[in-house]
Amino acid sequence: MDRKRLSESEIQLKLKSLKDWICANGRLHKEFKFKDFIAAFGFMASVALLAESMNHHPDWSNVYNRVVVELHTHDAGGLTEFDFELARRIDALV
Amino acid sequence: MDRKRLSESEIQLKLKSLKDWICANGRLHKEFKFKDFIAAFGFMASVALLAESMNHHPDWSNVYNRVVVELHTHDAGGLTEFDFELARRIDALV
């Protein structure tokens, strides 16, 4: 996988393969809603293991049963293959 | 413990017993910094268990080795004993 910053046209193309992710302020963004906190934090624990194994970590927040995930590649100053790959793997969890 | 909303003077008094928590916008707020993501998420897992056991959950966010925790009692429209008790228990973890 490449840590090269993707162009706007590459981003728009890749977004079509993801479900309900949007690109805003140079970040991939998605909100997940669960039954309760237990389910939400269970999801977060799974994402944490994915992120650490990829050495690519989300910016994220949680309020009770909601988790907002934002992905970008700090070093590249934008979105890279890593962000789309992590998004795909996160979606595969739910 | 009481879910009654605390007065401003009660809040200021209780804040003195906490380390590095501030009250902003009617919420208790503290930022924690760790060595890396593994340590940060380990902390979050511990807080999640505390929160669930108290049925009192934080609003929080994480970026790599940093965790920002905000506490308030939604039903009371402000801060209650529960927020201060959860803050104390969170501090006892680190």
GROMACS .gro file of C-alpha atoms in nm, chain B residues 13-92:
model
   80
  107LEU     CA    1  -1.562   2.335   4.582
  108LYS     CA    2  -1.554   1.984   4.436
  109LEU     CA    3  -1.314   2.084   4.157
  110LYS     CA    4  -1.050   2.152   4.420
  111SER     CA    5  -1.041   1.784   4.508
  112LEU     CA    6  -0.966   1.684   4.147
  113LYS     CA    7  -0.633   1.709   3.965
  114ASP     CA    8  -0.622   1.897   3.633
  115TRP     CA    9  -0.992   1.878   3.558
  116ILE     CA   10  -1.153   2.202   3.450
  117CYS     CA   11  -1.517   2.297   3.423
  118ALA     CA   12  -1.602   2.441   3.080
  119ASN     CA   13  -1.944   2.479   2.918
  120GLY     CA   14  -2.105   2.296   3.207
  121ARG     CA   15  -1.879   1.993   3.165
  122LEU     CA   16  -1.582   1.845   3.346
  123HIS     CA   17  -1.295   1.831   3.099
  124LYS     CA   18  -0.952   1.670   3.108
  125GLU     CA   19  -0.694   1.568   2.850
  126PHE     CA   20  -0.479   1.260   2.909
  127LYS     CA   21  -0.157   1.193   2.721
  128PHE     CA   22   0.007   0.851   2.695
  129LYS     CA   23   0.317   0.693   2.546
  130ASP     CA   24   0.137   0.559   2.241
  131PHE     CA   25  -0.196   0.435   2.108
  132ILE     CA   26  -0.171   0.103   2.291
  133ALA     CA   27  -0.145   0.282   2.625
  134ALA     CA   28  -0.419   0.530   2.532
  135PHE     CA   29  -0.663   0.262   2.427
  136GLY     CA   30  -0.578   0.051   2.732
  137PHE     CA   31  -0.685   0.348   2.941
  138MET     CA   32  -1.003   0.384   2.736
  139ALA     CA   33  -1.090   0.017   2.789
  140SER     CA   34  -1.056   0.066   3.165
  141VAL     CA   35  -1.269   0.380   3.161
  142ALA     CA   36  -1.531   0.199   2.952
  143LEU     CA   37  -1.566  -0.071   3.218
  144LEU     CA   38  -1.593   0.190   3.494
  145ALA     CA   39  -1.848   0.390   3.298
  146GLU     CA   40  -2.064   0.091   3.218
  147SER     CA   41  -2.055  -0.029   3.579
  148MET     CA   42  -2.170   0.317   3.694
  149ASN     CA   43  -2.416   0.349   3.405
  150HIS     CA   44  -2.260   0.690   3.353
  151HIS     CA   45  -2.070   0.738   3.028
  152PRO     CA   46  -1.818   0.996   2.909
  153ASP     CA   47  -1.820   1.203   2.593
  154TRP     CA   48  -1.468   1.143   2.472
  155SER     CA   49  -1.234   1.151   2.181
  156ASN     CA   50  -0.898   0.998   2.096
  157VAL     CA   51  -0.621   1.092   1.857
  158TYR     CA   52  -0.330   0.845   1.876
  159ASN     CA   53  -0.182   0.890   2.226
  160ARG     CA   54  -0.425   1.156   2.349
  161VAL     CA   55  -0.767   1.109   2.507
  162VAL     CA   56  -0.999   1.398   2.588
  163VAL     CA   57  -1.269   1.315   2.842
  164GLU     CA   58  -1.578   1.527   2.907
  165LEU     CA   59  -1.827   1.445   3.177
  166HIS     CA   60  -2.173   1.578   3.240
  167THR     CA   61  -2.513   1.441   3.334
  168HIS     CA   62  -2.744   1.474   3.039
  169ASP     CA   63  -3.065   1.417   3.237
  170ALA     CA   64  -2.974   1.683   3.494
  171GLY     CA   65  -2.862   1.937   3.236
  172GLY     CA   66  -2.532   1.992   3.416
  173LEU     CA   67  -2.291   1.834   3.660
  174THR     CA   68  -2.387   1.594   3.937
  175GLU     CA   69  -2.213   1.379   4.198
  176PHE     CA   70  -2.185   1.109   3.929
  177ASP     CA   71  -1.954   1.323   3.718
  178PHE     CA   72  -1.719   1.393   4.005
  179GLU     CA   73  -1.722   1.031   4.116
  180LEU     CA   74  -1.641   0.909   3.764
  181ALA     CA   75  -1.364   1.172   3.736
  182ARG     CA   76  -1.214   1.049   4.064
  183ARG     CA   77  -1.226   0.687   3.951
  184ILE     CA   78  -1.072   0.775   3.613
  185ASP     CA   79  -0.785   0.955   3.783
  186ALA     CA   80  -0.730   0.653   4.005
   0.00000   0.00000   0.00000
